[in-house]
Short mmCIF file of C-alpha atoms and ligand atoms in Angstrom, two decimals:
data_model
loop_
_atom_site.label_atom_id
_atom_site.label_comp_id
_atom_site.label_asym_id
_atom_site.label_seq_id
_atom_site.Cartn_x
_atom_site.Cartn_y
_atom_site.Cartn_z
CA MET A 122 -10.06 -47.00 -46.44
CA VAL A 123 -11.88 -43.87 -45.88
CA VAL A 124 -14.47 -42.77 -48.52
CA GLU A 125 -15.45 -39.09 -48.65
CA GLN A 126 -17.93 -37.29 -50.64
CA LEU A 127 -16.16 -33.99 -50.55
CA SER A 128 -13.21 -33.58 -52.89
CA LYS A 129 -11.37 -31.32 -50.19
CA PRO A 130 -11.73 -31.09 -46.61
CA THR A 131 -14.52 -28.56 -45.36
CA GLU A 132 -13.39 -25.45 -43.46
CA GLU A 133 -16.91 -25.35 -41.70
CA THR A 134 -16.23 -24.39 -38.01
CA LYS A 135 -18.79 -26.64 -36.28
CA ALA A 136 -17.33 -28.09 -33.04
CA ARG A 137 -14.53 -25.96 -31.33
CA GLY A 138 -13.33 -28.58 -29.22
CA ILE A 139 -13.34 -32.11 -27.94
CA GLY A 140 -14.11 -33.41 -24.35
CA THR A 141 -11.94 -35.25 -21.84
CA LEU A 142 -12.30 -38.82 -22.94
CA ALA A 143 -11.54 -37.97 -26.62
CA THR A 144 -8.56 -35.70 -25.78
CA GLU A 145 -7.13 -38.62 -23.55
CA ALA A 146 -7.84 -41.05 -26.42
CA LEU A 147 -5.92 -39.00 -29.02
CA TRP A 148 -3.03 -38.48 -26.45
CA ARG A 149 -2.85 -42.21 -26.31
CA ARG A 150 -2.16 -42.55 -30.00
CA GLY A 151 0.59 -39.92 -30.05
CA LEU A 152 -1.43 -36.67 -31.03
CA GLY A 153 -1.07 -35.04 -27.72
CA PRO A 154 1.46 -32.42 -28.98
CA GLN A 155 -0.95 -31.24 -31.81
CA LEU A 156 -3.70 -30.89 -29.46
CA GLN A 157 -1.56 -29.08 -26.86
CA GLU A 158 -0.61 -26.43 -29.65
CA ALA A 159 -4.22 -25.71 -30.52
CA HIS A 160 -5.57 -25.44 -27.01
CA PRO A 161 -4.56 -22.01 -25.52
CA GLY A 162 -5.74 -20.23 -28.65
CA GLY A 163 -8.96 -22.11 -28.56
CA VAL A 164 -9.45 -21.16 -24.83
CA ARG A 165 -8.89 -17.41 -25.66
CA GLU A 166 -11.50 -17.61 -28.63
CA LEU A 167 -14.03 -19.42 -26.45
CA THR A 168 -13.71 -16.92 -23.80
CA ARG A 169 -14.25 -14.08 -26.15
CA ASP A 170 -17.37 -15.79 -27.78
CA HIS A 171 -18.90 -17.06 -24.83
CA GLY A 172 -18.01 -14.20 -22.44
CA SER A 173 -16.71 -16.99 -20.10
CA ALA A 174 -13.98 -19.60 -19.82
CA LEU A 175 -16.17 -21.70 -17.69
CA GLY A 176 -18.07 -24.61 -19.01
CA HIS A 177 -21.76 -24.46 -19.26
CA PHE A 178 -24.93 -26.41 -19.12
CA ALA A 179 -28.03 -24.94 -21.10
CA ASN A 180 -25.91 -21.68 -21.29
CA ILE A 181 -25.46 -21.24 -17.51
CA HIS A 182 -21.70 -20.87 -17.44
CA LYS A 183 -20.63 -21.84 -14.12
CA LEU A 184 -18.99 -25.23 -14.46
CA LEU A 185 -15.71 -25.31 -12.81
CA PRO A 186 -12.74 -26.63 -14.73
CA ASP A 187 -11.13 -30.03 -13.56
CA ARG A 188 -7.41 -29.68 -13.64
CA GLN A 189 -6.45 -33.36 -13.91
CA ARG A 190 -8.89 -34.42 -16.66
CA HIS A 191 -9.98 -31.86 -19.31
CA GLY A 192 -10.73 -31.42 -22.87
CA THR A 193 -9.01 -29.47 -25.61
CA GLN A 194 -10.23 -26.45 -27.38
CA ILE A 195 -9.49 -27.09 -31.08
CA TRP A 196 -11.68 -26.27 -34.20
CA GLN A 197 -13.12 -29.05 -36.01
CA PRO A 198 -11.12 -28.42 -39.26
CA GLU A 199 -7.82 -28.24 -37.39
CA LEU A 200 -8.65 -31.39 -35.75
CA GLU A 201 -9.54 -32.95 -39.09
CA ARG A 202 -6.16 -32.04 -40.58
CA VAL A 203 -4.54 -33.69 -37.52
CA LEU A 204 -6.45 -36.70 -37.85
CA THR A 205 -6.01 -36.88 -41.68
CA ALA A 206 -2.15 -36.56 -41.39
CA HIS A 207 -2.29 -39.37 -38.73
CA ALA A 208 -4.22 -41.72 -40.89
CA GLU A 209 -2.06 -40.94 -43.91
CA ALA A 210 1.11 -41.60 -41.94
CA LEU A 211 -0.42 -45.03 -41.16
CA GLY A 212 -0.90 -45.76 -44.81
CA VAL A 213 -4.75 -45.33 -44.73
CA PRO A 214 -6.09 -44.66 -48.35
CA ILE A 215 -8.39 -41.78 -48.17
CA LEU A 216 -10.71 -41.52 -51.24
CA ARG A 217 -12.06 -38.15 -51.85
CA GLY A 218 -14.75 -37.09 -54.29
CA HIS A 219 -16.65 -40.42 -53.61
CA GLU A 220 -20.29 -39.90 -52.58
CA ILE A 221 -21.85 -43.33 -51.74
CA VAL A 222 -25.29 -43.54 -53.26
CA ALA A 223 -26.04 -47.29 -52.94
CA LEU A 224 -24.92 -50.46 -51.13
CA GLU A 225 -25.47 -54.13 -51.01
CA SER A 226 -24.62 -56.20 -48.16
CA ASP A 227 -24.26 -59.97 -47.95
CA ALA A 228 -22.86 -62.67 -45.84
CA ASP A 229 -19.09 -61.88 -46.92
CA GLY A 230 -19.08 -58.01 -47.25
CA VAL A 231 -20.35 -54.86 -48.59
CA THR A 232 -20.43 -53.36 -51.98
CA THR A 233 -20.91 -49.77 -52.37
CA THR A 234 -21.56 -47.69 -55.53
CA SER A 235 -20.42 -44.17 -55.50
CA ARG A 236 -21.65 -41.47 -57.90
CA GLY A 237 -20.60 -42.03 -61.42
CA GLU A 238 -20.91 -45.89 -60.88
CA ARG A 239 -17.67 -46.59 -58.99
CA ARG A 240 -17.90 -49.81 -56.98
CA LEU A 241 -15.93 -50.65 -53.85
CA ARG A 242 -16.12 -53.88 -51.87
CA ALA A 243 -15.04 -54.51 -48.24
CA PRO A 244 -15.60 -57.10 -45.60
CA TYR A 245 -17.34 -54.23 -43.43
CA LEU A 246 -18.53 -50.75 -43.92
CA VAL A 247 -18.81 -48.19 -41.09
CA GLY A 248 -21.22 -45.20 -41.80
CA CYS A 249 -19.58 -42.19 -40.29
CA ASP A 250 -21.37 -39.93 -42.74
CA GLY A 251 -23.16 -37.46 -40.35
CA GLY A 252 -26.49 -36.77 -39.11
CA ARG A 253 -28.16 -37.54 -42.38
CA SER A 254 -26.31 -40.59 -42.94
CA THR A 255 -26.94 -42.30 -46.33
CA VAL A 256 -25.41 -45.46 -45.03
CA ARG A 257 -27.93 -45.49 -42.14
CA LYS A 258 -30.80 -44.86 -44.58
CA LEU A 259 -29.74 -47.34 -47.16
CA ALA A 260 -28.89 -50.10 -44.85
CA GLY A 261 -32.43 -49.58 -42.96
CA PHE A 262 -31.16 -48.73 -39.41
CA PRO A 263 -34.08 -47.41 -37.20
CA PHE A 264 -33.62 -44.02 -35.99
CA PRO A 265 -36.32 -43.07 -33.35
CA GLY A 266 -36.42 -40.08 -31.34
CA THR A 267 -37.78 -36.70 -30.78
CA ALA A 268 -38.23 -33.59 -33.24
CA ALA A 269 -36.66 -30.42 -32.69
CA LEU A 270 -38.11 -27.99 -29.94
CA SER A 271 -35.99 -25.11 -31.07
CA ARG A 272 -34.07 -23.90 -34.24
CA THR A 273 -30.80 -21.79 -34.17
CA ILE A 274 -29.18 -19.62 -36.88
CA ALA A 275 -26.03 -18.02 -36.28
CA GLY A 276 -22.85 -16.72 -37.93
CA ARG A 277 -19.88 -14.47 -37.50
CA VAL A 278 -21.23 -10.99 -38.35
CA ARG A 279 -20.41 -7.36 -38.75
CA PHE A 280 -23.12 -5.00 -37.49
CA ALA A 281 -23.47 -1.32 -38.46
CA GLY A 282 -25.04 0.55 -35.43
CA ASP A 283 -26.40 -0.64 -32.21
CA VAL A 284 -26.75 -4.30 -31.06
CA PRO A 285 -29.53 -5.39 -28.64
CA ALA A 286 -28.50 -6.85 -25.31
CA SER A 287 -27.73 -10.64 -25.33
CA GLY A 288 -30.16 -12.79 -23.20
CA ARG A 289 -33.36 -14.44 -23.17
CA TYR A 290 -36.38 -12.77 -24.55
CA ASP A 291 -40.02 -13.76 -24.54
CA THR A 292 -39.88 -15.74 -27.67
CA GLY A 293 -36.34 -17.02 -27.90
CA THR A 294 -32.81 -16.09 -27.11
CA PHE A 295 -30.35 -13.57 -28.71
CA LEU A 296 -26.38 -14.05 -28.11
CA TYR A 297 -23.63 -11.78 -29.41
CA GLY A 298 -20.16 -12.36 -28.17
CA GLY A 299 -18.47 -9.56 -30.24
CA SER A 300 -18.03 -11.74 -33.27
CA MET A 301 -20.47 -14.68 -33.34
CA ALA A 302 -24.29 -13.79 -33.30
CA GLY A 303 -26.97 -16.31 -32.90
CA VAL A 304 -30.72 -16.44 -32.39
CA SER A 305 -32.79 -19.40 -31.20
CA GLU A 306 -36.55 -19.53 -31.55
CA LEU A 307 -39.24 -22.44 -31.18
CA ALA A 308 -39.04 -24.86 -34.12
CA VAL A 309 -42.12 -24.30 -36.32
CA GLY A 310 -42.78 -25.95 -39.76
CA ASP A 311 -40.18 -27.74 -42.03
CA GLU A 312 -36.42 -27.49 -41.26
CA PRO A 313 -35.16 -24.84 -43.70
CA ASP A 314 -31.70 -25.49 -45.67
CA GLY A 315 -29.14 -23.43 -47.35
CA PRO A 316 -26.92 -20.64 -46.20
CA VAL A 317 -28.00 -18.13 -43.56
CA THR A 318 -28.45 -14.66 -45.08
CA THR A 319 -27.90 -11.28 -43.55
CA ARG A 320 -31.71 -10.40 -43.95
CA GLU A 321 -32.77 -13.81 -42.35
CA LEU A 322 -30.75 -13.27 -39.24
CA ALA A 323 -31.80 -9.42 -38.95
CA ASP A 324 -35.46 -10.63 -39.21
CA ALA A 325 -34.90 -13.14 -36.56
CA ILE A 326 -32.99 -10.68 -34.15
CA ARG A 327 -36.08 -8.31 -34.53
CA ARG A 328 -38.63 -11.08 -33.96
CA VAL A 329 -36.89 -12.12 -30.87
CA THR A 330 -35.56 -8.84 -29.41
CA GLY A 331 -37.82 -6.20 -31.03
CA SER A 332 -34.75 -4.22 -32.26
CA ASP A 333 -33.86 -3.43 -35.70
CA VAL A 334 -30.25 -4.34 -36.64
CA VAL A 335 -28.23 -3.85 -39.93
CA ILE A 336 -25.86 -6.74 -40.58
CA GLU A 337 -23.13 -5.67 -43.01
CA GLU A 338 -21.50 -9.01 -43.41
CA ILE A 339 -21.93 -12.82 -42.51
CA HIS A 340 -19.69 -15.69 -42.66
CA ASP A 341 -19.28 -18.86 -40.92
CA ASP A 342 -22.97 -19.24 -41.07
CA ARG A 343 -24.88 -22.18 -39.65
CA ARG A 344 -28.30 -23.53 -38.89
CA PHE A 345 -28.96 -26.42 -36.47
CA GLY A 346 -31.93 -27.86 -34.47
CA ASP A 347 -32.08 -29.90 -31.33
CA GLN A 348 -33.78 -32.88 -32.48
CA ALA A 349 -32.63 -35.84 -30.59
CA ARG A 350 -32.46 -39.40 -32.22
CA GLN A 351 -30.39 -42.48 -32.11
CA ALA A 352 -30.24 -45.62 -34.18
CA GLY A 353 -31.70 -48.60 -32.39
CA THR A 354 -28.48 -50.52 -32.93
CA TYR A 355 -25.18 -49.54 -34.13
CA ARG A 356 -24.79 -52.88 -36.31
CA LEU A 357 -26.98 -54.67 -38.97
CA GLY A 358 -24.60 -57.54 -40.14
CA ARG A 359 -21.61 -56.01 -41.85
CA VAL A 360 -22.69 -52.41 -41.80
CA LEU A 361 -22.14 -50.44 -38.67
CA LEU A 362 -22.54 -46.74 -37.61
CA ALA A 363 -20.42 -44.28 -35.74
CA GLY A 364 -20.69 -40.49 -34.79
CA ASP A 365 -23.59 -38.51 -35.87
CA ALA A 366 -24.75 -41.24 -38.29
CA ALA A 367 -25.58 -43.13 -34.94
CA HIS A 368 -26.88 -40.18 -33.08
CA VAL A 369 -27.97 -36.57 -33.34
CA HIS A 370 -28.71 -34.09 -30.65
CA SER A 371 -28.18 -30.22 -29.92
CA PRO A 372 -24.84 -29.06 -29.70
CA SER A 373 -25.31 -27.86 -26.24
CA GLY A 374 -22.41 -28.58 -24.09
CA GLY A 375 -20.17 -29.43 -27.29
CA GLN A 376 -20.58 -33.27 -26.80
CA GLY A 377 -21.05 -34.64 -30.31
CA LEU A 378 -17.41 -35.02 -31.55
CA ASN A 379 -16.52 -36.49 -28.32
CA LEU A 380 -19.15 -39.08 -28.53
CA GLY A 381 -18.33 -39.88 -32.06
CA LEU A 382 -14.59 -40.22 -31.37
CA MET A 383 -15.26 -42.48 -28.40
CA ASP A 384 -17.44 -44.65 -30.75
CA ALA A 385 -14.56 -44.87 -33.15
CA MET A 386 -12.10 -45.80 -30.22
CA ASN A 387 -14.54 -48.43 -29.04
CA LEU A 388 -15.09 -49.98 -32.62
CA GLY A 389 -11.77 -49.61 -34.02
CA TRP A 390 -9.89 -52.31 -32.20
CA LYS A 391 -12.70 -54.68 -32.21
CA LEU A 392 -13.14 -54.42 -35.98
CA ALA A 393 -9.37 -54.74 -36.41
CA ALA A 394 -9.27 -57.85 -34.46
CA VAL A 395 -12.27 -59.52 -36.16
CA VAL A 396 -10.97 -58.56 -39.53
CA ARG A 397 -7.49 -60.13 -38.71
CA GLY A 398 -9.05 -63.21 -37.63
CA ASP A 399 -7.79 -62.79 -34.03
CA ALA A 400 -11.51 -62.57 -32.72
CA PRO A 401 -14.87 -63.99 -33.38
CA GLU A 402 -17.56 -61.71 -35.10
CA ALA A 403 -19.43 -61.86 -31.79
CA LEU A 404 -17.03 -59.21 -30.44
CA LEU A 405 -18.88 -56.58 -32.64
CA ASP A 406 -21.99 -57.16 -30.82
CA THR A 407 -20.44 -55.70 -27.63
CA TYR A 408 -19.99 -52.26 -29.74
CA THR A 409 -23.83 -51.48 -29.59
CA ARG A 410 -24.00 -52.76 -26.09
CA GLU A 411 -21.52 -50.46 -24.80
CA ARG A 412 -21.91 -47.42 -26.92
CA HIS A 413 -25.74 -47.28 -27.20
CA PRO A 414 -25.99 -46.28 -23.60
CA ALA A 415 -23.37 -43.74 -24.16
CA GLY A 416 -25.39 -42.07 -26.91
CA GLU A 417 -28.54 -42.25 -24.78
CA ALA A 418 -26.91 -40.40 -21.89
CA VAL A 419 -26.10 -37.56 -24.20
CA LEU A 420 -29.46 -37.45 -25.78
CA ARG A 421 -30.81 -37.17 -22.22
CA ASN A 422 -28.88 -34.26 -20.93
CA THR A 423 -29.09 -32.43 -24.29
CA ARG A 424 -32.88 -32.92 -24.08
CA ALA A 425 -32.80 -31.56 -20.38
CA GLN A 426 -30.59 -28.53 -21.84
CA SER A 427 -33.15 -27.86 -24.51
CA ALA A 428 -35.98 -27.92 -21.87
CA LEU A 429 -33.86 -25.33 -19.87
CA LEU A 430 -33.42 -23.09 -23.00
CA ALA A 431 -37.06 -22.82 -23.94
CA PRO A 432 -38.34 -19.25 -23.41
CA GLY A 433 -40.84 -18.25 -20.75
CA PRO A 434 -41.29 -17.25 -17.13
CA HIS A 435 -41.51 -20.95 -15.83
CA VAL A 436 -38.28 -21.82 -17.38
CA ASP A 437 -36.87 -18.72 -16.10
CA ALA A 438 -37.70 -19.90 -12.51
CA LEU A 439 -36.16 -23.43 -13.26
CA ARG A 440 -32.92 -21.94 -14.53
CA ASP A 441 -32.56 -19.76 -11.40
CA ILE A 442 -32.78 -23.02 -9.27
CA VAL A 443 -30.27 -25.00 -11.47
CA GLU A 444 -28.00 -21.85 -11.19
CA GLU A 445 -28.30 -21.86 -7.50
CA LEU A 446 -27.50 -25.75 -7.62
CA MET A 447 -24.37 -25.24 -9.52
CA ASP A 448 -23.06 -23.28 -6.50
CA ILE A 449 -23.07 -26.29 -4.51
CA PRO A 450 -19.68 -27.91 -5.23
CA ALA A 451 -20.99 -31.47 -5.55
CA ALA A 452 -23.74 -30.39 -7.73
CA ASN A 453 -21.25 -28.38 -9.77
CA GLN A 454 -19.09 -31.71 -10.31
CA TYR A 455 -22.28 -33.64 -11.24
CA PHE A 456 -23.07 -31.29 -14.08
CA SER A 457 -19.47 -31.30 -15.32
CA GLU A 458 -19.30 -35.16 -15.26
CA LEU A 459 -22.64 -35.33 -16.92
CA LEU A 460 -21.08 -33.52 -20.04
CA SER A 461 -17.65 -35.01 -19.85
CA ALA A 462 -18.91 -38.75 -19.46
CA VAL A 463 -15.69 -39.49 -17.37
CA ASN A 464 -17.80 -41.66 -15.03
CA LEU A 465 -19.32 -43.71 -18.00
CA ARG A 466 -19.15 -47.35 -16.98
CA TYR A 467 -19.52 -50.11 -19.65
CA GLU A 468 -21.46 -53.20 -18.40
CA LEU A 469 -18.86 -56.10 -18.76
CA PRO A 470 -20.05 -59.52 -19.42
CA TYR A 471 -18.47 -61.05 -16.20
CA PRO A 472 -18.51 -59.78 -12.54
CA ALA A 473 -16.17 -56.71 -12.18
CA GLN A 474 -15.02 -54.36 -9.49
CA GLY A 475 -13.42 -51.12 -8.74
CA PRO A 476 -12.79 -49.02 -11.92
CA ALA A 477 -13.66 -52.03 -14.27
CA GLY A 478 -15.76 -50.74 -17.12
CA ARG A 479 -14.50 -47.20 -16.93
CA HIS A 480 -11.96 -45.39 -19.06
CA CYS A 481 -8.64 -45.11 -17.38
CA PRO A 482 -7.28 -41.78 -17.00
CA ASP A 483 -3.78 -40.74 -18.08
CA LEU A 484 -2.16 -42.36 -14.95
CA GLU A 485 1.35 -41.40 -13.71
CA LEU A 486 3.26 -44.60 -13.47
CA VAL A 487 6.41 -45.54 -11.64
CA ASP A 488 8.61 -48.46 -12.64
CA ASP A 489 10.88 -50.58 -10.41
CA ASP A 490 13.77 -48.19 -10.78
CA GLY A 491 11.50 -45.25 -9.75
CA ASN A 492 11.37 -43.85 -13.46
CA LEU A 493 8.09 -41.97 -14.07
CA SER A 494 6.08 -42.15 -17.12
CA ARG A 495 2.47 -41.48 -18.14
CA LEU A 496 -0.10 -44.12 -19.47
CA HIS A 497 -0.25 -42.43 -22.88
CA GLU A 498 3.56 -43.15 -23.39
CA HIS A 499 2.80 -47.05 -23.35
CA THR A 500 -0.28 -47.06 -25.71
CA ARG A 501 0.97 -46.00 -29.09
CA SER A 502 0.82 -49.50 -30.44
CA GLY A 503 -3.01 -49.81 -29.78
CA ARG A 504 -2.49 -53.10 -27.86
CA GLY A 505 -4.00 -54.16 -24.55
CA LEU A 506 -1.92 -53.25 -21.44
CA LEU A 507 -1.65 -55.18 -18.16
CA LEU A 508 -0.08 -53.05 -15.63
CA LEU A 509 1.37 -55.44 -12.86
CA THR A 510 2.81 -54.52 -9.42
CA PRO A 511 5.84 -56.37 -7.99
CA GLU A 512 3.54 -58.64 -5.92
CA THR A 513 1.44 -59.46 -8.95
CA ARG A 514 4.02 -59.91 -11.63
CA GLU A 515 3.67 -63.74 -11.80
CA LEU A 516 0.34 -63.16 -13.52
CA ALA A 517 2.19 -62.11 -16.50
CA ARG A 518 2.23 -65.90 -17.49
CA PHE A 519 -1.53 -65.52 -18.38
CA VAL A 520 -0.77 -63.18 -21.36
CA THR A 521 -0.86 -64.70 -24.56
CA GLY A 522 -0.36 -61.99 -27.15
CA ARG A 523 -1.96 -58.59 -28.28
CA VAL A 524 -1.25 -57.63 -24.70
CA GLU A 525 1.85 -55.84 -23.40
CA VAL A 526 2.96 -56.03 -19.73
CA VAL A 527 3.99 -52.97 -18.08
CA PRO A 528 5.71 -53.48 -14.72
CA VAL A 529 4.57 -50.73 -12.16
CA THR A 530 4.94 -50.05 -8.44
CA ASN A 531 2.39 -47.34 -7.76
CA THR A 532 -1.03 -48.49 -9.06
CA GLU A 533 -3.47 -51.48 -8.41
CA PRO A 534 -2.75 -54.08 -11.03
CA LEU A 535 -5.00 -53.34 -13.99
CA LEU A 536 -5.81 -54.85 -17.53
CA LEU A 537 -6.76 -52.09 -20.06
CA ARG A 538 -8.19 -52.85 -23.40
CA PRO A 539 -6.87 -51.00 -26.28
CA ASP A 540 -9.58 -48.31 -25.96
CA ALA A 541 -8.19 -47.89 -22.26
CA VAL A 542 -11.23 -49.22 -20.64
CA VAL A 543 -10.43 -51.08 -17.57
CA ALA A 544 -11.17 -54.52 -18.13
CA TRP A 545 -9.98 -56.06 -14.93
CA ALA A 546 -8.59 -54.65 -11.63
CA SER A 547 -7.07 -56.37 -8.65
CA GLY A 548 -8.58 -59.79 -9.19
CA ASP A 549 -7.13 -63.09 -9.07
CA GLY A 550 -5.43 -65.14 -11.81
CA GLU A 551 -8.60 -66.93 -12.73
CA SER A 552 -10.66 -63.73 -13.22
CA LEU A 553 -7.67 -62.20 -15.16
CA GLY A 554 -7.87 -65.34 -17.39
CA THR A 555 -11.48 -65.00 -18.07
CA THR A 556 -11.01 -61.37 -18.83
CA LEU A 557 -8.10 -61.92 -21.28
CA ASP A 558 -10.43 -64.59 -22.88
CA THR A 559 -13.16 -62.30 -23.31
CA TRP A 560 -11.33 -59.54 -24.99
CA PHE A 561 -8.19 -61.18 -26.53
CA GLY A 562 -9.48 -64.72 -26.89
CA HIS A 563 -10.08 -66.35 -30.28
CA ARG A 564 -13.65 -67.81 -29.90
CA THR A 565 -16.13 -65.99 -27.93
CA PRO A 566 -16.18 -62.54 -26.33
CA MET A 567 -18.46 -63.81 -23.65
CA GLY A 568 -15.67 -65.68 -21.57
CA ARG A 569 -14.98 -69.38 -20.98
CA CYS A 570 -12.79 -70.08 -24.00
CA ALA A 571 -9.31 -70.73 -23.14
CA PRO A 572 -6.87 -70.23 -25.92
CA SER A 573 -4.54 -73.55 -25.68
CA THR A 574 -1.43 -71.86 -24.66
CA ARG A 575 -2.76 -70.28 -21.55
CA PRO A 576 -1.56 -71.83 -18.50
CA THR A 577 -4.48 -72.92 -16.02
CA SER A 578 -4.86 -70.92 -12.85
CA SER A 579 -2.99 -71.52 -9.68
C1 FAD B 897 -22.89 -25.18 -34.60
C2 FAD B 897 -22.49 -26.51 -34.01
C3 FAD B 897 -21.53 -26.53 -33.03
C4 FAD B 897 -20.86 -27.62 -32.62
N1 FAD B 897 -20.03 -27.53 -31.46
C5 FAD B 897 -19.62 -28.77 -31.12
C6 FAD B 897 -18.58 -28.73 -29.97
O1 FAD B 897 -17.93 -27.61 -29.59
N2 FAD B 897 -18.14 -29.75 -29.70
C7 FAD B 897 -18.41 -31.11 -30.09
O2 FAD B 897 -17.94 -32.19 -29.67
N3 FAD B 897 -19.37 -31.16 -31.14
C8 FAD B 897 -19.95 -29.95 -31.47
N4 FAD B 897 -20.77 -30.10 -32.60
C9 FAD B 897 -21.29 -31.25 -33.15
C10 FAD B 897 -20.15 -31.96 -34.10
O3 FAD B 897 -19.75 -31.02 -35.07
C11 FAD B 897 -20.59 -33.23 -34.83
O4 FAD B 897 -21.11 -34.03 -33.69
C12 FAD B 897 -19.47 -33.71 -35.67
O5 FAD B 897 -19.50 -33.09 -36.78
C13 FAD B 897 -19.80 -35.21 -36.02
O6 FAD B 897 -18.86 -35.81 -36.82
P1 FAD B 897 -19.23 -36.86 -37.66
O7 FAD B 897 -17.72 -37.19 -38.52
O8 FAD B 897 -19.85 -38.08 -37.09
O9 FAD B 897 -19.99 -36.33 -38.85
P2 FAD B 897 -19.79 -35.23 -39.94
O10 FAD B 897 -18.84 -34.13 -39.21
O11 FAD B 897 -21.06 -34.79 -40.46
O12 FAD B 897 -18.94 -35.70 -41.00
C14 FAD B 897 -19.58 -36.72 -42.05
C15 FAD B 897 -18.73 -36.83 -43.32
O13 FAD B 897 -19.27 -37.72 -44.09
C16 FAD B 897 -19.19 -37.27 -45.43
N5 FAD B 897 -20.37 -37.82 -46.17
C17 FAD B 897 -21.78 -37.68 -46.00
N6 FAD B 897 -22.61 -38.46 -46.72
C18 FAD B 897 -21.49 -39.08 -47.54
C19 FAD B 897 -21.71 -40.03 -48.51
N7 FAD B 897 -22.84 -40.33 -49.03
N8 FAD B 897 -20.63 -40.56 -49.17
C20 FAD B 897 -19.47 -40.22 -48.70
N9 FAD B 897 -19.41 -39.24 -47.73
C21 FAD B 897 -20.19 -38.72 -47.25
C22 FAD B 897 -19.39 -35.66 -45.13
O14 FAD B 897 -19.13 -35.04 -46.37
C23 FAD B 897 -18.79 -35.47 -44.01
O15 FAD B 897 -17.24 -35.19 -44.26
C24 FAD B 897 -21.36 -28.93 -33.13
C25 FAD B 897 -22.31 -28.82 -34.16
C26 FAD B 897 -22.76 -27.76 -34.73
C27 FAD B 897 -23.79 -27.66 -35.87
#
């Protein structure tokens, strides 16, 4: 059940896209056509607003696209509509107008109280309630990190008269892309709240650029800082966190939604298996173990981007050097991969080799009759997948349920978890058995338990 405080979805246009891993994850659940439909228009708007179709690191727009694995430009409200329709089609109840204000957690479950004294009880509660998460605060999760270095106010505006040049100034940055105007300055004092007014934005533009402007109209206004914080653990008993509730950072590089959706992909199948009684509760501990480092990596690169966005001649010099580095193809790829996280590797609780621990790309697969398909065509059910080549087909006898076997002829044998993380690659029957027990066994996620129906290794 989804519990949401707003009575109807917001049209606030925060994120304008999702990254590679989230795009691939949504394709695997059958949402590819909706993403494909939104993407070309999103790319046009991005190019208009940023003045470049290239990706950026700290506003240095030089990142070359990867034609094989890429993200999707889709505005956040549109993505929310796609996800809502998907959840409704699956029969997930969405309870709107329910603001959670209190919770009690015990050995069997969690009871929440919504404004108006409405109470709900469930075996688990996942706080996906954003950067100021009420669930996080009520459950007592530690949330350490660093305060904001800079604050930005922005909005779609109509200027009357001249507009100063976009760029870096002595005390901040002013950017205007023909529609969206934004000003970043060093953070001082308490974080303000409420809508950005035309006056406030014009004052900030004057402070930074020295020019007076007249703003006739502002909409889609927003304010954000670059504080970087992360929950010390993503699970306290029966309460878990995902998305901005678990981590906040600057929007530089557009990574927040991607990170949150991948938290959800990691947690969803584990929680489902535990709730159904198919897996022990300890499986949930692998959630923090795998996703906390992913959050940490984003905090690290967004902090680095904040440092590169600060005003001043020393940072100008550093930016020049980073810009030059980006002309080196290997360095360009390094920065792209920093933002896309395609090389993220989870530490697995057994010896693993090759691609094990990484998210599998949308492989092209060839079956015994030479028919072509894509990986995402086999993943709608959300089960594990065991891709077996003709020489390794006999390993299918190790499979005991919750895993589908796909005969292939053109890849190495692979076992994929429901979140498409490669759990096993090209090993022997014994290592496959250990891996199946770890993720799909009934007793412990740390291996060594053999479901009674599994044959012994030959
Ligand atoms: C200007 C800007 C640009 C951005 N651009 C990008 C981008 O291009 N790409 C990208 O990936 N990310 C971007 N981000 C970040 C991205 O928007 C966030 O990471 C994302 O919104 C986080 O999603 P979430 O579901 O975790 O939290 P939220 O989007 O904050 O959703 C939390 C939900 O919980 C509800 N809620 C809160 N409290 C309660 C309660 N007590 N009871 C019930 N419901 C509650 C809220 O109403 C809300 O619907 C941007 C952010 C900003 C500010």
